[in-house]
JSON list of C-alpha atoms in Angstrom, two decimals:
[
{"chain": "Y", "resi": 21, "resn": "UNK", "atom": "CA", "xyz": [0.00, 0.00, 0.00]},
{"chain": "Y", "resi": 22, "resn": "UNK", "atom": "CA", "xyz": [0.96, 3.43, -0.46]},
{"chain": "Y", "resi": 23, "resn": "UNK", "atom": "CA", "xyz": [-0.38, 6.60, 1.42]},
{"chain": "Y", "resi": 24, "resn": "UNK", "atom": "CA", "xyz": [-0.34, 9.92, -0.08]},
{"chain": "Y", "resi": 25, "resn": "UNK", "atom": "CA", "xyz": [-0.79, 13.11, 1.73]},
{"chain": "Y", "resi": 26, "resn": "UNK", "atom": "CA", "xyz": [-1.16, 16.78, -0.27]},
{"chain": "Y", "resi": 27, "resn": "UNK", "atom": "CA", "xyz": [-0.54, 20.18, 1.01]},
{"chain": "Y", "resi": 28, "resn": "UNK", "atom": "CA", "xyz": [-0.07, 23.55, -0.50]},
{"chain": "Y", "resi": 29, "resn": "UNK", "atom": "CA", "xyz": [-3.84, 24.66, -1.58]},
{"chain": "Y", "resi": 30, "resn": "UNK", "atom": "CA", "xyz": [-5.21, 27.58, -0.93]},
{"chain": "Y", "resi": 31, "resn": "UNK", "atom": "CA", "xyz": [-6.65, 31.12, -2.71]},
{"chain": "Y", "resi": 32, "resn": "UNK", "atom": "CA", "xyz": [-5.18, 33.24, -5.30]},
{"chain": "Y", "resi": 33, "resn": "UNK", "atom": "CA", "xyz": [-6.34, 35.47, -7.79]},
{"chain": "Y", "resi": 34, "resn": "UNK", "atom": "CA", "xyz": [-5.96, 35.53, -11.63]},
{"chain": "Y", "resi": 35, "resn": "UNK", "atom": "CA", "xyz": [-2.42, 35.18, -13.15]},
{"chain": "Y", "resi": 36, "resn": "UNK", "atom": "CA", "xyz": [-0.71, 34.24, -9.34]},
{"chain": "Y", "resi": 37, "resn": "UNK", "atom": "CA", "xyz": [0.99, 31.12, -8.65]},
{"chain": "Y", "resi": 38, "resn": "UNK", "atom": "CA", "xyz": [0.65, 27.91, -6.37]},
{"chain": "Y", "resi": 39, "resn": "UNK", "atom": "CA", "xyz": [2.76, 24.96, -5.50]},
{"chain": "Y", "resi": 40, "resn": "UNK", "atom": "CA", "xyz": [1.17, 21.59, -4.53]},
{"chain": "Y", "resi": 41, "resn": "UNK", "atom": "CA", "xyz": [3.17, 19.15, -2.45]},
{"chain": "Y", "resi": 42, "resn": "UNK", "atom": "CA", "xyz": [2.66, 15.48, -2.39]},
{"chain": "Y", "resi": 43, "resn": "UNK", "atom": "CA", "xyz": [3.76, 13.13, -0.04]},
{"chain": "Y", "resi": 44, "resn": "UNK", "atom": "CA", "xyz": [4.36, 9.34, -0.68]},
{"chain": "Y", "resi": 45, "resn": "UNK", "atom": "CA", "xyz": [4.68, 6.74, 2.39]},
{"chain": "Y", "resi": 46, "resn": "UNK", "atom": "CA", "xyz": [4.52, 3.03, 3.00]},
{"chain": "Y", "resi": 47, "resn": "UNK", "atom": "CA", "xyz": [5.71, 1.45, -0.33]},
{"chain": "Y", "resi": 48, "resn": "UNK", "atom": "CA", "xyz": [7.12, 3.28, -1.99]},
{"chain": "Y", "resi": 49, "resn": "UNK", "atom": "CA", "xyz": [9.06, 2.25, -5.07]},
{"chain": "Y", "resi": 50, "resn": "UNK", "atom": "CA", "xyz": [11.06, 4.32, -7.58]},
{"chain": "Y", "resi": 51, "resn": "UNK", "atom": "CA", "xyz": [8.92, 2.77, -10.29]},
{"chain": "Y", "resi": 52, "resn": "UNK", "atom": "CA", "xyz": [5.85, 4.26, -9.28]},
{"chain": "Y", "resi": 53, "resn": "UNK", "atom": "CA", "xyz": [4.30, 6.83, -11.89]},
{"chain": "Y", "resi": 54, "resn": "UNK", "atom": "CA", "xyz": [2.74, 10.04, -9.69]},
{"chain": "Y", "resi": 55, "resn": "UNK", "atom": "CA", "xyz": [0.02, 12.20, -11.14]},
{"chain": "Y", "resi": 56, "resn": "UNK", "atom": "CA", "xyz": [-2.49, 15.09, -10.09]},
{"chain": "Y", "resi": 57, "resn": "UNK", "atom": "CA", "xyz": [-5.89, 15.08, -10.72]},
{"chain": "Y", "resi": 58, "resn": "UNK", "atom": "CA", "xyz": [-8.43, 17.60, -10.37]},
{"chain": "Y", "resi": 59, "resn": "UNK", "atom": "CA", "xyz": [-12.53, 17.91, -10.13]},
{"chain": "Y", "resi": 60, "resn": "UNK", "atom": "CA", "xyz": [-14.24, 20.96, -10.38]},
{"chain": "Y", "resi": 61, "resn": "UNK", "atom": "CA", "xyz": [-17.76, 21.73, -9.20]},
{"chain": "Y", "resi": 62, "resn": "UNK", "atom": "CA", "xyz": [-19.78, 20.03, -11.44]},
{"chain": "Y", "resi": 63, "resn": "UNK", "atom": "CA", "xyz": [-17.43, 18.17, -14.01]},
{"chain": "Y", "resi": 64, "resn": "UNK", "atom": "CA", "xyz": [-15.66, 14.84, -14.17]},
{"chain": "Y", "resi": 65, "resn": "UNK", "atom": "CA", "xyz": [-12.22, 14.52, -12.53]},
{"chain": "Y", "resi": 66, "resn": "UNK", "atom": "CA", "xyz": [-9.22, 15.20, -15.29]},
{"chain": "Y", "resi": 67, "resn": "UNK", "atom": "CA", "xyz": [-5.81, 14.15, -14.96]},
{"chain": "Y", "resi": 68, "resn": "UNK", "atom": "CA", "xyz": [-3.38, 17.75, -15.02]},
{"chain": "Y", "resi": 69, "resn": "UNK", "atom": "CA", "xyz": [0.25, 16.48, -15.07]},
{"chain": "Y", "resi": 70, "resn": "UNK", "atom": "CA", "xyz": [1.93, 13.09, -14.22]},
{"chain": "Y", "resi": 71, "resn": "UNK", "atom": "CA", "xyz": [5.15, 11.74, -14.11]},
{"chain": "Y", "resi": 72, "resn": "UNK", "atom": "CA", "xyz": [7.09, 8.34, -14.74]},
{"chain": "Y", "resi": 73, "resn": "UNK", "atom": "CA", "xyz": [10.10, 7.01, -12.93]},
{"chain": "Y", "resi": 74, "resn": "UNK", "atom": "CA", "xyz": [12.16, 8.21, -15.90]},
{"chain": "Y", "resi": 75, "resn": "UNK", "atom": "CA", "xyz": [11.17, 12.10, -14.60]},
{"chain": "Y", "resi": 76, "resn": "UNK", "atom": "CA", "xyz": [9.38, 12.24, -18.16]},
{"chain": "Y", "resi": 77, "resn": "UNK", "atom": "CA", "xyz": [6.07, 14.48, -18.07]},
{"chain": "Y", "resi": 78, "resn": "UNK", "atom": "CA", "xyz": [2.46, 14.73, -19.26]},
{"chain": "Y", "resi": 79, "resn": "UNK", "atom": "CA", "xyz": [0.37, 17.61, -19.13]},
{"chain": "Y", "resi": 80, "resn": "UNK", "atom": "CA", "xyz": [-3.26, 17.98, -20.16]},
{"chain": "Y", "resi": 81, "resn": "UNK", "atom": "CA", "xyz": [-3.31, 20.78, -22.68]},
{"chain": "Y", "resi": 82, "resn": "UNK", "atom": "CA", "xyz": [-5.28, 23.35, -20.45]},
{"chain": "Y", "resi": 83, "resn": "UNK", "atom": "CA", "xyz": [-1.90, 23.36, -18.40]},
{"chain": "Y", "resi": 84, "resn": "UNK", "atom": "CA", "xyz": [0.82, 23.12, -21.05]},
{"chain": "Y", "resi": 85, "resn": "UNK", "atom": "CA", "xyz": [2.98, 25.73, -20.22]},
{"chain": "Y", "resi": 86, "resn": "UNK", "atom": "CA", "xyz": [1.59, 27.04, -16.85]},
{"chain": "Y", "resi": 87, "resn": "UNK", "atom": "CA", "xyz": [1.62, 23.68, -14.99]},
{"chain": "Y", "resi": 88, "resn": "UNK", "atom": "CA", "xyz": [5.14, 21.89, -13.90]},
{"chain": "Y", "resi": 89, "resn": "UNK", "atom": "CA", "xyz": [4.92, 18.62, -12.63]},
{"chain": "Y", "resi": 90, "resn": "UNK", "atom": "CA", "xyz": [8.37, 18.08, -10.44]},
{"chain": "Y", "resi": 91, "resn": "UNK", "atom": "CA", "xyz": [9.56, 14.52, -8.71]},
{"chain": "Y", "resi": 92, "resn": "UNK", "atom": "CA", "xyz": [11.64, 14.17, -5.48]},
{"chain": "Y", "resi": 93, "resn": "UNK", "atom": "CA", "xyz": [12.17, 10.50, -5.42]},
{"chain": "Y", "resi": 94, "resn": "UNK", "atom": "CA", "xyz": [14.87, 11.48, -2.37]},
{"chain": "Y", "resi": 95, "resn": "UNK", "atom": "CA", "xyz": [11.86, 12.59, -0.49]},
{"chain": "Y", "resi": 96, "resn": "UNK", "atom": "CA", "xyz": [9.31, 10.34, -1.67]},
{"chain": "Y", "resi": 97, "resn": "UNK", "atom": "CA", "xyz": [7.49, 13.37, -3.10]},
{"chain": "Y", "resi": 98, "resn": "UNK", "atom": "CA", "xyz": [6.36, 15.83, -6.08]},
{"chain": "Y", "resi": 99, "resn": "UNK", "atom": "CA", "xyz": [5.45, 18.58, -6.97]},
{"chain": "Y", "resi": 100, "resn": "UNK", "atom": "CA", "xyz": [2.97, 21.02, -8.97]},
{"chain": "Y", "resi": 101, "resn": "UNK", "atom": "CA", "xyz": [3.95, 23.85, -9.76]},
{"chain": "Y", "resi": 102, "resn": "UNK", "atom": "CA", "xyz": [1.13, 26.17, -10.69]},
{"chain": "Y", "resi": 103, "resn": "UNK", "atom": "CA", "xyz": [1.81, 29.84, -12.80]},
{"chain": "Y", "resi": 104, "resn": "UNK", "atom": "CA", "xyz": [-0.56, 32.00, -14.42]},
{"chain": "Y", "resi": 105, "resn": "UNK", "atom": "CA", "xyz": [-3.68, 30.58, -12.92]},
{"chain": "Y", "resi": 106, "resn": "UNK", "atom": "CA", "xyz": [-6.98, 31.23, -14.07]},
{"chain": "Y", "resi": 107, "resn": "UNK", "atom": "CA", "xyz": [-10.47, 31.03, -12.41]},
{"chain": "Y", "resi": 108, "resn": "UNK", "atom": "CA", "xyz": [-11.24, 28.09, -14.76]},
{"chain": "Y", "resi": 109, "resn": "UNK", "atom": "CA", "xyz": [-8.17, 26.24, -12.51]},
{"chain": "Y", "resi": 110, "resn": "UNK", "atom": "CA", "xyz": [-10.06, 26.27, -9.53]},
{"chain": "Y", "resi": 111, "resn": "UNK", "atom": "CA", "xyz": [-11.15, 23.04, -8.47]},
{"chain": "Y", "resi": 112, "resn": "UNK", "atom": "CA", "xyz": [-10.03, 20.58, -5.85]},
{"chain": "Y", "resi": 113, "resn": "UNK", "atom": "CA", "xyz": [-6.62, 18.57, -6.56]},
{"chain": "Y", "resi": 114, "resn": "UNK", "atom": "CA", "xyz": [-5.53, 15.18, -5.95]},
{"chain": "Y", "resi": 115, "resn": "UNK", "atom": "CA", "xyz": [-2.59, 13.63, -6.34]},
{"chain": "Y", "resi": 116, "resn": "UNK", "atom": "CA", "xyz": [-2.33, 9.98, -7.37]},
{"chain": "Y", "resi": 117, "resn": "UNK", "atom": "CA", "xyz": [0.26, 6.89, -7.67]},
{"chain": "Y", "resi": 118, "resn": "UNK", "atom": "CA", "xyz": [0.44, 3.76, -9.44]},
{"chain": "Y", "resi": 119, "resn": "UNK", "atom": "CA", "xyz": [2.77, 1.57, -10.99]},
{"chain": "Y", "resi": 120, "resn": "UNK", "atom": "CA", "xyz": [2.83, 1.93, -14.74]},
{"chain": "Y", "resi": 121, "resn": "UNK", "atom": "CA", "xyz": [0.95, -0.13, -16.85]},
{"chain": "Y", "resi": 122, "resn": "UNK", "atom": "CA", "xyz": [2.95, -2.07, -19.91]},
{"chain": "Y", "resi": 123, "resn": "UNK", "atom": "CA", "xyz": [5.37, 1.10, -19.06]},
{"chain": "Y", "resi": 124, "resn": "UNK", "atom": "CA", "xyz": [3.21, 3.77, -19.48]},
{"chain": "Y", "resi": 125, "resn": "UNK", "atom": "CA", "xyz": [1.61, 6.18, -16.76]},
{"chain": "Y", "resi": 126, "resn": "UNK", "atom": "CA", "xyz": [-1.90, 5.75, -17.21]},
{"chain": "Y", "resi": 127, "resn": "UNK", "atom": "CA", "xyz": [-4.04, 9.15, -17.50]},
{"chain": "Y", "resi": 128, "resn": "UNK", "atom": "CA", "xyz": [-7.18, 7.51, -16.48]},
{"chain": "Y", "resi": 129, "resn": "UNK", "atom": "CA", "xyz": [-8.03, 8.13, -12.68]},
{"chain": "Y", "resi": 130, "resn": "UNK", "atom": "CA", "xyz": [-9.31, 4.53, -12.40]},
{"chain": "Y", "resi": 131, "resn": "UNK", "atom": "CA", "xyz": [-6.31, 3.79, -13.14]},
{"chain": "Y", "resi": 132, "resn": "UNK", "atom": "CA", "xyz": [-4.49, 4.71, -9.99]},
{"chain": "Y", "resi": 133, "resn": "UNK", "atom": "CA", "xyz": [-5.24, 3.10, -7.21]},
{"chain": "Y", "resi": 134, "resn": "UNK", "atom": "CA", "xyz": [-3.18, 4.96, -4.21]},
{"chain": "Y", "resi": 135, "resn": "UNK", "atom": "CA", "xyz": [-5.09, 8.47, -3.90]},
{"chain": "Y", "resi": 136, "resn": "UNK", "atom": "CA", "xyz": [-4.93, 11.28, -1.91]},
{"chain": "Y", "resi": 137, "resn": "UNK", "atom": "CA", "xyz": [-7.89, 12.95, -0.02]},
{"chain": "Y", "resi": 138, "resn": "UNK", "atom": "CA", "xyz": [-7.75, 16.35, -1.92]},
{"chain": "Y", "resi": 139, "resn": "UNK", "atom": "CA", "xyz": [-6.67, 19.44, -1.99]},
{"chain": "Y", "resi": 140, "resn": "UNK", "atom": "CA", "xyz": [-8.80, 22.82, -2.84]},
{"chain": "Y", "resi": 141, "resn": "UNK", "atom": "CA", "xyz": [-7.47, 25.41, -4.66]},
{"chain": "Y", "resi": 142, "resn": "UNK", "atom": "CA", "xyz": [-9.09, 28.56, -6.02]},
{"chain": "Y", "resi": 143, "resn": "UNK", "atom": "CA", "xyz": [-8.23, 31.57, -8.59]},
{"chain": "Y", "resi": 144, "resn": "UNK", "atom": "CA", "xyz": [-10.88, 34.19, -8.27]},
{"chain": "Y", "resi": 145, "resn": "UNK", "atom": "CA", "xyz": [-10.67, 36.62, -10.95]}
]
């Protein structure tokens, strides 16, 4: 099993900047692919960034550019790294581990089965 434990949400307003942290315990293997996902009020949940063991990224294309997904295997932890946010980003984040699947990270969020409990963040314009 592996436990995952977020931090960093909070309130900004248009164009300012957030960093999520996330927090990996129990077991905990280098292999692991790590992702954030978010929900907004009222729409399905989307994956935003994730990250293999190789430190090689995905973004969704609403983040592409703004949005840096960062991995700490030292510290069992990552990172996203938010710039430019807009009120459209506001929604509650999860981050999200798995191994990867025939050697891919997975962008499904069934398809990660360690999950955080959420994190809110919000961009008011």
């Amino acid at each position: 099993q592996v436990q995952l434990e977020e931090s960093g949400g909070g309130s900004v307003q248009t164009g300012g900047s957030l960093r999520l942290s996330c927090r990996a315990s129990g077991h905990v293997t280098s292999t692991l692919c790590m992702a954030w996902f978010r929900q907004a009020p009222g729409k399905g949940r989307e994956m935003v960034a994730a990250v293999n063991n190789l430190g090689r990224p995905t973004y969704a294309e609403s983040v592409k550019g703004r949005f840096t997904i960062v991995q700490d295997s030292a510290k069992n932890s990552h990172y996203l790294e938010m710039n430019s946010l807009k009120p459209e980003d506001t929604a509650r984040y999860y981050c999200a581990a798995d191994w990867p699947y025939d050697g891919r990270c997975l962008t499904a969020w069934i398809g990660y089965n360690f999950r955080g409990r959420g994190i809110q963040v919000n961009v008011s314009s």
